[in-house]
Coordinates of C-alpha atoms and ligand atoms in Angstrom, one line a residue:
M29 CA 19.0 -6.0 20.8
K30 CA 16.0 -5.4 21.7
Y31 CA 13.6 -8.4 19.7
E32 CA 15.6 -12.0 18.8
K33 CA 16.3 -12.7 15.1
V34 CA 12.9 -12.2 13.4
K35 CA 11.2 -16.2 12.0
N36 CA 10.0 -16.8 9.7
Y37 CA 6.9 -18.9 10.0
Y38 CA 4.7 -21.3 8.3
N39 CA 2.5 -25.2 8.6
G40 CA 1.5 -22.7 11.8
E41 CA 5.1 -22.3 13.4
F42 CA 8.4 -19.7 13.6
V43 CA 10.7 -21.2 11.9
E44 CA 14.5 -19.9 12.4
S45 CA 15.7 -19.0 8.7
V46 CA 19.1 -21.5 8.3
S47 CA 20.5 -19.0 5.9
T48 CA 23.7 -17.3 7.2
E49 CA 22.4 -14.3 6.1
S50 CA 21.0 -10.8 7.3
L51 CA 20.5 -7.8 8.1
D52 CA 20.5 -6.1 11.5
V53 CA 16.6 -3.7 11.6
V54 CA 17.0 -0.3 12.4
S55 CA 14.9 2.1 14.3
P56 CA 14.7 5.4 12.0
L57 CA 14.2 6.9 15.0
D58 CA 16.8 7.5 17.2
G59 CA 19.1 4.7 14.6
N60 CA 18.8 1.7 17.8
L61 CA 19.3 -1.4 17.2
L62 CA 15.5 -3.5 17.1
S63 CA 16.4 -6.8 15.4
Q64 CA 17.7 -8.9 13.0
V65 CA 15.6 -10.4 9.3
P66 CA 17.5 -13.3 7.9
M67 CA 18.0 -13.8 4.2
S68 CA 16.0 -16.8 3.7
T69 CA 17.0 -19.1 0.8
V70 CA 14.3 -20.8 -1.8
D71 CA 14.5 -24.1 -0.3
E72 CA 12.5 -22.4 2.8
L73 CA 10.8 -20.2 0.4
N74 CA 9.4 -23.6 -0.7
A75 CA 8.7 -25.2 2.6
A76 CA 6.8 -22.2 3.5
V77 CA 4.5 -23.3 -0.8
E78 CA 4.3 -26.6 0.5
S79 CA 2.7 -25.3 3.5
A80 CA 0.5 -23.2 2.0
K81 CA -0.4 -26.2 -1.0
N82 CA -1.0 -28.5 1.8
A83 CA -3.2 -25.9 3.4
F84 CA -5.1 -24.8 1.0
D85 CA -8.3 -27.8 0.4
A86 CA -9.8 -27.2 3.8
W87 CA -9.5 -24.0 4.2
S88 CA -11.1 -24.1 0.4
K89 CA -13.9 -26.0 1.3
T90 CA -14.9 -24.3 4.6
P91 CA -17.8 -22.2 3.9
I92 CA -16.8 -18.3 4.1
K93 CA -19.4 -17.4 6.8
E94 CA -17.2 -19.8 8.8
R95 CA -14.0 -18.8 7.0
V96 CA -14.4 -14.9 8.6
Q97 CA -15.3 -15.6 12.2
V98 CA -11.5 -15.9 12.8
F99 CA -11.6 -12.0 11.0
F100 CA -13.7 -11.2 13.5
R101 CA -11.0 -12.8 16.3
Y102 CA -8.5 -11.2 14.8
R103 CA -9.8 -7.8 14.3
A104 CA -10.1 -8.4 18.4
L105 CA -7.2 -8.7 18.8
L106 CA -6.0 -6.0 16.9
E107 CA -8.2 -3.9 19.2
R108 CA -6.5 -5.1 22.2
D109 CA -3.1 -4.5 21.0
L110 CA -3.7 -1.6 19.1
D111 CA -0.9 0.5 22.0
E112 CA 1.6 -3.1 21.8
L113 CA 1.5 -2.4 17.7
T114 CA 1.2 1.3 17.4
K115 CA 4.7 1.2 19.1
L116 CA 6.1 -1.3 17.0
V117 CA 5.4 0.4 13.7
S118 CA 6.2 3.0 15.0
E119 CA 9.5 2.0 16.3
E120 CA 11.0 -0.1 13.2
N121 CA 9.0 2.9 10.7
G122 CA 9.9 6.0 12.3
K123 CA 6.8 7.4 11.9
T124 CA 5.2 8.9 14.6
Y125 CA 2.8 7.6 17.8
D126 CA 0.1 9.6 15.8
E127 CA 0.8 8.4 12.8
A128 CA 1.2 4.3 13.7
K129 CA -2.0 4.4 15.2
A130 CA -3.8 5.2 12.3
E131 CA -2.5 2.8 10.3
V132 CA -3.5 0.2 13.0
E133 CA -7.3 1.9 12.9
K134 CA -7.1 1.3 9.2
S135 CA -5.8 -2.6 9.8
I136 CA -9.0 -2.8 11.3
E137 CA -11.0 -1.2 8.5
L138 CA -9.7 -2.9 6.0
T139 CA -10.6 -6.4 8.3
E140 CA -13.9 -5.3 8.9
F141 CA -14.8 -5.1 5.0
A142 CA -13.3 -8.3 4.6
C143 CA -15.4 -9.6 7.2
S144 CA -18.7 -8.4 4.9
M145 CA -17.5 -9.9 2.0
P146 CA -19.9 -12.7 2.8
Q147 CA -22.5 -9.7 1.8
L148 CA -20.7 -8.8 -1.1
V149 CA -19.6 -12.9 -2.6
S150 CA -22.7 -14.0 -3.4
G151 CA -23.2 -14.4 -6.8
E152 CA -26.0 -13.9 -9.5
I153 CA -28.2 -16.2 -10.2
L154 CA -30.9 -15.5 -13.6
E155 CA -33.2 -17.6 -15.4
V156 CA -32.4 -17.7 -18.9
S157 CA -34.8 -18.9 -21.1
K158 CA -37.3 -21.5 -19.9
G159 CA -36.5 -22.7 -17.3
V160 CA -33.0 -23.2 -18.2
E161 CA -30.5 -20.4 -14.9
C162 CA -26.7 -19.7 -15.3
R163 CA -25.1 -18.8 -11.7
T164 CA -22.4 -17.7 -11.2
E165 CA -19.5 -17.9 -8.3
H166 CA -16.5 -16.9 -7.0
F167 CA -14.3 -19.5 -6.3
P168 CA -10.7 -18.7 -4.6
L169 CA -7.1 -19.3 -7.0
G170 CA -5.1 -21.8 -4.6
V171 CA -1.5 -20.2 -3.0
V172 CA -1.0 -16.5 -3.4
A173 CA 1.6 -14.4 -3.0
S174 CA 2.2 -10.9 -1.0
I175 CA 4.9 -9.0 -1.2
V176 CA 5.0 -5.3 0.5
P177 CA 6.9 -2.2 1.0
F178 CA 8.5 -0.7 4.1
N179 CA 6.3 2.3 5.1
F180 CA 3.3 1.0 6.1
P181 CA 4.5 -2.4 7.5
L182 CA 0.8 -3.0 9.1
M183 CA -1.0 -1.8 6.6
V184 CA 0.1 -2.7 3.7
P185 CA -0.3 -6.1 4.7
N186 CA -3.5 -5.9 6.2
W187 CA -4.6 -4.7 2.4
T188 CA -4.7 -8.5 0.7
M189 CA -4.2 -11.3 3.6
P190 CA -7.3 -10.7 5.4
N191 CA -9.8 -9.9 1.8
A192 CA -6.8 -13.0 0.2
L193 CA -8.2 -15.2 3.1
V194 CA -11.5 -14.8 4.0
L195 CA -12.3 -15.1 0.2
G196 CA -10.5 -19.7 0.9
N197 CA -6.8 -18.3 -0.5
T198 CA -3.8 -19.7 1.3
M199 CA -0.8 -17.3 1.8
I200 CA 3.1 -16.6 0.9
M201 CA 3.9 -12.9 2.2
K202 CA 7.0 -11.5 1.7
P203 CA 7.9 -8.3 4.3
S204 CA 10.5 -4.8 3.9
E205 CA 13.4 -6.7 5.1
L206 CA 13.5 -3.5 6.0
V207 CA 10.5 -4.3 8.8
P208 CA 9.6 -7.3 9.6
L209 CA 8.5 -6.8 12.7
S210 CA 4.8 -6.1 12.5
V211 CA 4.0 -9.1 10.1
Q212 CA 5.6 -11.6 12.5
K213 CA 3.5 -9.6 15.3
M214 CA 0.6 -10.8 12.3
A215 CA 1.0 -13.6 12.1
E216 CA 0.9 -14.4 16.5
L217 CA -2.5 -12.9 15.9
L218 CA -3.6 -14.9 13.0
K219 CA -2.7 -18.2 15.6
E220 CA -4.4 -16.7 18.1
A221 CA -7.4 -16.5 16.4
G222 CA -7.0 -19.0 15.6
L223 CA -6.3 -19.2 11.9
P224 CA -5.4 -22.4 10.5
D225 CA -2.1 -24.0 10.5
G226 CA -0.5 -22.7 6.5
V227 CA -2.8 -20.4 5.7
F228 CA -1.1 -17.6 5.8
N229 CA 2.8 -18.2 5.7
V230 CA 5.6 -15.5 6.1
I231 CA 8.7 -15.6 4.6
N232 CA 11.7 -13.0 5.2
G233 CA 14.1 -12.1 2.8
G234 CA 15.2 -9.5 -0.5
K235 CA 15.4 -10.1 -4.5
E236 CA 16.3 -14.1 -4.5
I237 CA 12.7 -14.5 -3.1
V238 CA 10.5 -12.2 -4.3
E239 CA 12.1 -14.0 -8.0
G240 CA 11.6 -17.5 -6.4
I241 CA 7.9 -16.0 -5.5
C242 CA 6.9 -15.2 -9.3
A243 CA 9.0 -17.7 -10.3
H244 CA 6.9 -20.7 -8.4
R245 CA 4.8 -23.2 -10.5
E246 CA 2.4 -23.7 -7.4
I247 CA 1.9 -20.1 -7.1
E248 CA -1.3 -18.6 -8.5
A249 CA -1.1 -15.2 -8.3
V250 CA 1.2 -12.1 -6.3
S251 CA 0.3 -8.9 -5.7
F252 CA 3.2 -5.7 -5.3
V253 CA 3.3 -2.8 -3.5
G254 CA 6.6 -1.1 -4.2
S255 CA 8.9 1.4 -6.1
T256 CA 7.9 1.2 -9.6
H257 CA 11.1 0.3 -10.7
V258 CA 10.9 -2.8 -8.7
A259 CA 6.9 -2.9 -9.5
K260 CA 7.8 -3.4 -13.6
L261 CA 10.3 -6.3 -12.5
V262 CA 7.9 -8.4 -10.4
Y263 CA 4.7 -8.1 -12.7
Q264 CA 7.2 -8.6 -15.7
Q265 CA 8.4 -11.9 -14.3
A266 CA 4.8 -12.8 -12.5
T267 CA 3.2 -12.8 -15.7
H268 CA 5.7 -13.8 -17.9
N269 CA 5.0 -17.3 -15.9
L270 CA 1.0 -17.3 -16.2
K271 CA 0.8 -16.0 -12.7
R272 CA -2.3 -12.8 -12.5
C273 CA -0.8 -10.1 -10.7
I274 CA -1.7 -6.4 -9.9
A275 CA 2.0 -4.2 -9.3
L276 CA 1.5 -0.8 -7.0
G277 CA 4.4 0.9 -7.9
G278 CA 5.6 4.4 -6.6
A279 CA 4.4 7.6 -7.7
K280 CA 4.3 11.4 -8.0
N281 CA 1.3 13.7 -6.9
H282 CA 0.4 16.7 -8.0
L283 CA -2.0 20.1 -6.3
F284 CA -3.9 22.5 -7.8
V285 CA -4.1 25.5 -6.3
L286 CA -6.2 27.9 -7.2
P287 CA -6.5 31.5 -6.2
D288 CA -10.1 31.0 -5.1
A289 CA -9.1 28.1 -2.5
N290 CA -9.8 28.4 0.9
P291 CA -6.5 29.8 2.6
S292 CA -6.4 28.1 5.4
M293 CA -8.0 25.1 4.8
T294 CA -5.6 24.2 1.6
A295 CA -2.6 25.1 3.4
T296 CA -3.0 22.8 6.4
N297 CA -4.1 20.5 4.1
V298 CA -1.0 20.7 1.5
T299 CA 1.2 20.3 4.8
A300 CA -0.2 17.7 6.5
S301 CA -0.4 15.6 2.3
M302 CA 3.5 17.0 1.9
S303 CA 4.8 15.7 5.9
G304 CA 2.8 13.1 7.2
C305 CA 4.8 9.9 7.7
A306 CA 7.6 12.2 6.6
G307 CA 6.2 12.1 2.8
Q308 CA 6.6 8.8 2.6
R309 CA 3.3 7.8 1.0
C310 CA 2.5 6.4 -2.1
M311 CA -0.4 9.7 -1.8
A312 CA 1.7 12.0 0.3
A313 CA 1.3 15.9 -2.1
S314 CA 5.1 15.9 -4.1
A315 CA 4.2 18.8 -6.7
M316 CA 2.0 22.1 -6.3
L317 CA 0.9 23.6 -9.3
A318 CA 0.3 27.4 -8.5
I319 CA -2.6 28.5 -10.4
G320 CA -2.4 32.1 -10.6
N321 CA -1.3 33.9 -8.1
V322 CA -1.6 32.2 -5.1
D323 CA 1.1 33.7 -3.0
S324 CA -0.8 34.6 -0.2
I325 CA -1.5 30.8 0.3
I326 CA 1.6 29.7 0.3
N327 CA 3.1 32.0 2.3
Q328 CA 0.7 30.3 5.3
I329 CA 1.6 27.4 4.2
C330 CA 5.4 28.1 5.3
V331 CA 4.1 29.2 8.2
E332 CA 2.1 25.1 8.6
A333 CA 6.0 24.0 7.2
K334 CA 7.1 25.5 10.6
K335 CA 4.8 23.8 12.7
V336 CA 6.4 21.0 11.9
I337 CA 8.7 19.4 13.8
P338 CA 10.7 16.5 13.9
G339 CA 11.0 14.4 16.9
K340 CA 8.0 16.0 18.2
N341 CA 4.6 15.8 14.6
L342 CA 7.0 14.5 11.9
G343 CA 9.0 11.0 12.1
A344 CA 12.2 10.1 10.7
V345 CA 13.0 9.1 7.2
I346 CA 13.6 5.4 6.8
S347 CA 16.9 5.1 6.4
K348 CA 20.2 7.8 6.3
A349 CA 20.8 6.3 3.1
A350 CA 16.2 8.0 2.2
K351 CA 17.9 11.4 4.5
E352 CA 20.7 11.8 2.2
R353 CA 18.8 11.0 -0.9
I354 CA 16.0 13.6 0.0
E355 CA 18.2 16.2 1.1
N356 CA 20.0 15.8 -2.6
Y357 CA 16.8 16.5 -4.1
I358 CA 16.7 19.7 -2.2
T359 CA 20.5 20.8 -2.8
E360 CA 19.9 20.1 -6.3
A361 CA 16.3 21.8 -7.1
E362 CA 18.5 25.0 -5.2
R363 CA 21.3 25.1 -7.7
G364 CA 18.8 24.9 -10.8
G365 CA 17.5 28.2 -9.4
A366 CA 14.5 27.4 -7.3
K367 CA 13.7 29.3 -4.2
I368 CA 14.2 27.6 -0.9
L369 CA 11.5 29.0 1.1
V370 CA 11.0 26.8 4.3
D371 CA 14.4 24.1 4.7
G372 CA 14.5 21.0 6.3
R373 CA 17.5 19.8 5.7
N374 CA 20.4 18.9 8.3
A375 CA 18.2 18.1 10.6
V376 CA 18.6 16.8 14.3
V377 CA 16.5 15.8 17.3
E378 CA 18.2 16.3 21.1
G379 CA 18.7 12.8 21.8
K380 CA 18.2 10.7 18.7
E381 CA 21.8 12.3 17.1
N382 CA 21.3 8.6 15.1
G383 CA 17.7 9.5 13.9
T384 CA 17.4 10.1 10.4
Y385 CA 14.7 13.3 10.2
V386 CA 15.3 15.2 7.0
G387 CA 12.4 18.9 7.8
A388 CA 9.6 20.3 6.8
T389 CA 10.3 21.0 3.4
V390 CA 9.1 24.5 0.6
I391 CA 10.8 24.7 -2.3
D392 CA 9.1 27.7 -4.8
F393 CA 9.9 28.7 -8.7
V394 CA 10.4 25.1 -9.3
T395 CA 10.4 24.7 -12.8
P396 CA 9.1 21.7 -15.0
E397 CA 12.0 20.1 -15.7
M398 CA 13.7 19.9 -12.4
S399 CA 14.4 16.3 -10.9
V400 CA 12.3 17.7 -8.3
A401 CA 9.9 17.7 -10.2
K402 CA 9.4 15.1 -12.1
E403 CA 10.7 12.4 -9.8
E404 CA 9.4 10.5 -6.3
I405 CA 11.7 12.3 -3.9
F406 CA 9.5 10.2 -1.0
G407 CA 10.1 13.1 2.2
P408 CA 8.9 15.9 3.4
V409 CA 9.2 17.8 0.2
I410 CA 6.8 20.1 -1.4
S411 CA 8.4 21.9 -5.4
I412 CA 5.7 24.6 -6.5
M413 CA 5.7 25.3 -10.1
R414 CA 3.9 28.7 -10.5
T415 CA 0.8 28.6 -13.6
E416 CA -0.6 30.9 -16.0
N417 CA -3.4 28.7 -15.9
L418 CA -5.7 25.4 -15.4
D419 CA -4.7 23.7 -19.0
E420 CA -0.9 24.9 -18.0
A421 CA -0.8 23.1 -15.1
L422 CA -2.7 19.4 -16.7
K423 CA 0.0 19.6 -19.0
I424 CA 2.6 19.5 -16.3
E425 CA 0.8 16.9 -14.2
N426 CA -0.4 15.0 -17.5
A427 CA 3.4 14.5 -19.2
N428 CA 4.7 12.6 -15.4
P429 CA 4.2 9.3 -15.8
Y430 CA 3.3 8.3 -12.6
G431 CA -0.7 8.9 -12.0
N432 CA -1.2 7.8 -8.1
A433 CA -3.3 10.7 -6.8
A434 CA -4.0 14.2 -7.7
S435 CA -5.8 16.9 -6.0
V436 CA -7.2 19.9 -6.3
F437 CA -7.9 23.2 -4.5
T438 CA -11.1 25.2 -4.9
Q439 CA -13.9 26.7 -4.0
S440 CA -15.0 26.3 -7.8
G441 CA -17.4 23.4 -8.5
G442 CA -16.8 23.8 -13.1
A443 CA -13.3 24.0 -12.0
A444 CA -13.4 21.4 -10.4
R445 CA -14.8 19.3 -12.3
Y446 CA -12.9 19.8 -14.7
I447 CA -9.6 18.1 -12.9
M448 CA -11.1 15.5 -12.2
E449 CA -11.7 15.1 -15.6
H450 CA -8.3 16.3 -16.9
A451 CA -6.1 14.8 -14.0
S452 CA -4.1 11.3 -15.1
A453 CA -4.6 9.4 -11.5
G454 CA -6.6 7.0 -9.8
M455 CA -7.3 9.4 -7.1
I456 CA -8.8 12.4 -7.7
G457 CA -9.2 14.2 -4.3
V458 CA -11.2 18.1 -4.3
N459 CA -10.1 19.9 -1.0
I460 CA -8.1 16.7 -0.1
G461 CA -4.8 16.7 0.2
V462 CA -4.7 12.7 0.8
P463 CA -7.2 11.2 -0.9
V464 CA -7.6 7.5 -0.1
P465 CA -11.1 6.1 -0.6
R466 CA -11.9 3.8 2.7
E467 CA -12.8 0.5 2.0
P468 CA -16.0 -0.6 0.7
F469 CA -14.0 1.7 -2.0
S470 CA -11.3 0.5 -3.8
F471 CA -7.9 1.8 -3.6
G472 CA -5.4 1.8 -7.4
G473 CA -3.4 4.1 -9.7
W474 CA -3.4 4.5 -13.3
N475 CA -0.6 5.0 -15.3
E476 CA 3.6 3.7 -14.1
S477 CA 1.5 3.9 -10.2
R478 CA 0.0 0.4 -10.9
F479 CA 0.5 -2.6 -13.5
G480 CA -2.4 -4.9 -14.0
A481 CA -6.2 -4.6 -14.5
N482 CA -8.0 -4.7 -10.4
D483 CA -7.8 -2.6 -7.5
I484 CA -5.8 -4.1 -4.8
T485 CA -9.2 -3.9 -1.7
G486 CA -12.5 -2.7 -1.4
K487 CA -14.8 -4.6 -3.8
S488 CA -12.4 -4.7 -6.8
S489 CA -9.9 -7.0 -5.1
I490 CA -12.8 -8.9 -5.5
E491 CA -12.2 -10.4 -8.8
F492 CA -8.5 -10.3 -8.5
W493 CA -8.3 -13.3 -5.8
T494 CA -11.1 -14.8 -7.2
K495 CA -11.8 -16.2 -9.9
L496 CA -15.5 -17.2 -11.4
K497 CA -17.8 -20.3 -12.5
K498 CA -20.7 -20.2 -14.8
T499 CA -22.7 -22.9 -14.1
T500 CA -25.8 -23.7 -16.5
T501 CA -28.8 -25.9 -14.6
K502 CA -31.9 -27.7 -16.3
W503 CA -34.7 -29.9 -13.6
N504 CA -37.3 -30.6 -16.1
A505 CA -38.1 -31.9 -18.7
E506 CA -40.4 -29.5 -20.3
A507 CA -38.3 -26.7 -20.2
G508 CA -37.5 -28.2 -23.8
V509 CA -34.4 -27.8 -26.3
N510 CA -34.3 -25.6 -28.8
W511 CA -30.6 -23.2 -29.8
M512 CA -30.2 -20.4 -25.9
S513 CA -31.3 -24.3 -23.3
Ligands
NAD619 P1 11.0 -1.6 -3.1 O1 10.6 -1.1 -4.3 O2 11.9 -1.2 -3.0 O3 10.7 -2.7 -1.7 C1 9.2 -3.7 -2.7 C2 9.7 -4.7 -2.4 O4 9.9 -5.2 -3.1 C3 10.0 -4.9 -0.3 O5 9.3 -6.6 0.0 C4 12.0 -5.7 -1.1 O6 12.7 -6.7 -0.5 C5 11.6 -5.4 -2.7 N1 12.6 -5.6 -3.9 C6 13.2 -4.6 -3.3 N2 14.0 -4.8 -4.7 C7 13.9 -5.7 -5.4 C8 14.4 -6.0 -6.3 N3 15.9 -5.2 -7.2 N4 14.2 -7.5 -6.9 C9 12.7 -7.9 -6.2 N5 12.5 -7.4 -4.9 C10 12.6 -6.3 -4.5 O7 10.1 -0.1 -2.4 P2 9.7 0.8 -0.1 O8 11.0 1.2 -0.8 O9 9.9 -1.0 0.1 O10 8.3 1.9 -1.0 C11 8.2 2.7 -0.9 C12 8.4 2.9 -2.7 O11 6.5 1.9 -2.3 C13 7.6 4.4 -2.7 O12 7.9 4.1 -4.7 C14 6.3 4.3 -2.9 O13 5.5 5.1 -3.5 C15 5.5 2.8 -2.9 N6 4.6 2.9 -3.3 C16 3.2 2.9 -3.2 C17 1.7 2.0 -3.1 C18 0.7 2.3 -3.3 O14 -0.3 1.8 -3.9 N7 0.7 2.4 -5.0 C19 1.0 2.2 -1.2 C20 2.8 2.1 -0.5 C21 4.0 2.2 -1.2

């Protein structure tokens, strides 16, 4: 085992779990055992919540301009340890070094945004009638929780932690049991940055801890990122227990490709979108709607897909089970009559035979009722559906229950505008394969890709992590008394 057993973190200390149950943490790159993660008990969750509760009073009363100083230092530490963090993310998740580095860099950007909060949350003031002022102020909620998935071991935790903490909350984080090491490192860096003990806490575990979070009386808000199935459960449980909740779910992102699209730009973008992070991104291209004759672009996508080499510029998928699931999808499509233009099944990387790799896969002549057309595959696979026109393509996209992202590839402003208006997704790209809005814009899908009212990052997250206080004041007697005062 390369690293020692993962510990929980509360009261500013790393604590070995009392649980006798644990899971192996295995690197998808080569199948090597990295560590073990405890399936912590609800008592341990309770201890972490107590720690967060005790820290809340002092932290929430610390002026925001002082709170952000911790995050300026945390940002510097992320930069200092960029190489170490990159290797850790790659090791536990299976993505390539470059992809993992981008994840650390994105975490730095997210922290920079959190550092700008004092400029964004100054509230409002207005004289609403003679001598009478109304002002608004953002107040933290209290103890909040963040439950995160395996596909971005460092970035998704940094979607929530910096904003929630800078805004004065204290937090319990529940990492994915598949990739718990990056969050442990994150806790170490926050401590080194001078974050007061108890403000950030980590409890490792699975379903029992998630259910414990959703039921805990002292937790005010729950953010969740993961599959739609679990997002629905978490949203239902947390709101049933009267908590504020945002729960981001899975995705099936559609790319609309028109005959006038720039062929090389389209081919490289589509391939990068479907195969980047081995297709394990909630923003990955998964279905391509080929409108009219785009054969030459499809040929070029195949050329690009063949340049994506497992173990070189293509990372591993998270587990043996994931590899099997993805390959089954491909086989099922083939049996259903679709044509496999580029086949990534049975990929093996020499010297890493226990790694879990699936090569980039292009499937053509997929029909809308096939499972590869409808379901989230979460692997480096693109399913191409042929359509006659934009409306037919939109009908397919609109019928899908998800709604994270959609992109259009065209040189026509009118066609692009039509998709921007009619695609049923929260994030739209025009000639962009992965249309992630960068800070200060916020991240969040529609439909079954997100439950709850706000987005999870950017300015929209301020409303989620705070409550607004409205104060009306009058100091001068001459202000008088009338129905407005
Ligand atoms: P997952 O839903 O299996 O797990 C997410 C978290 O929920 C983990 O911490 C896990 O321990 C916990 N969990 C798992 N099963 C549970 C259960 N039955 N009850 C309670 N908690 C449970 O997701 P994953 O496989 O880790 O991540 C991949 C999924 O996340 C994909 O569907 C992907 O699209 C989605 N995702 C979405 C976004 C987004 O922004 N919409 C971002 C990243 C990932």
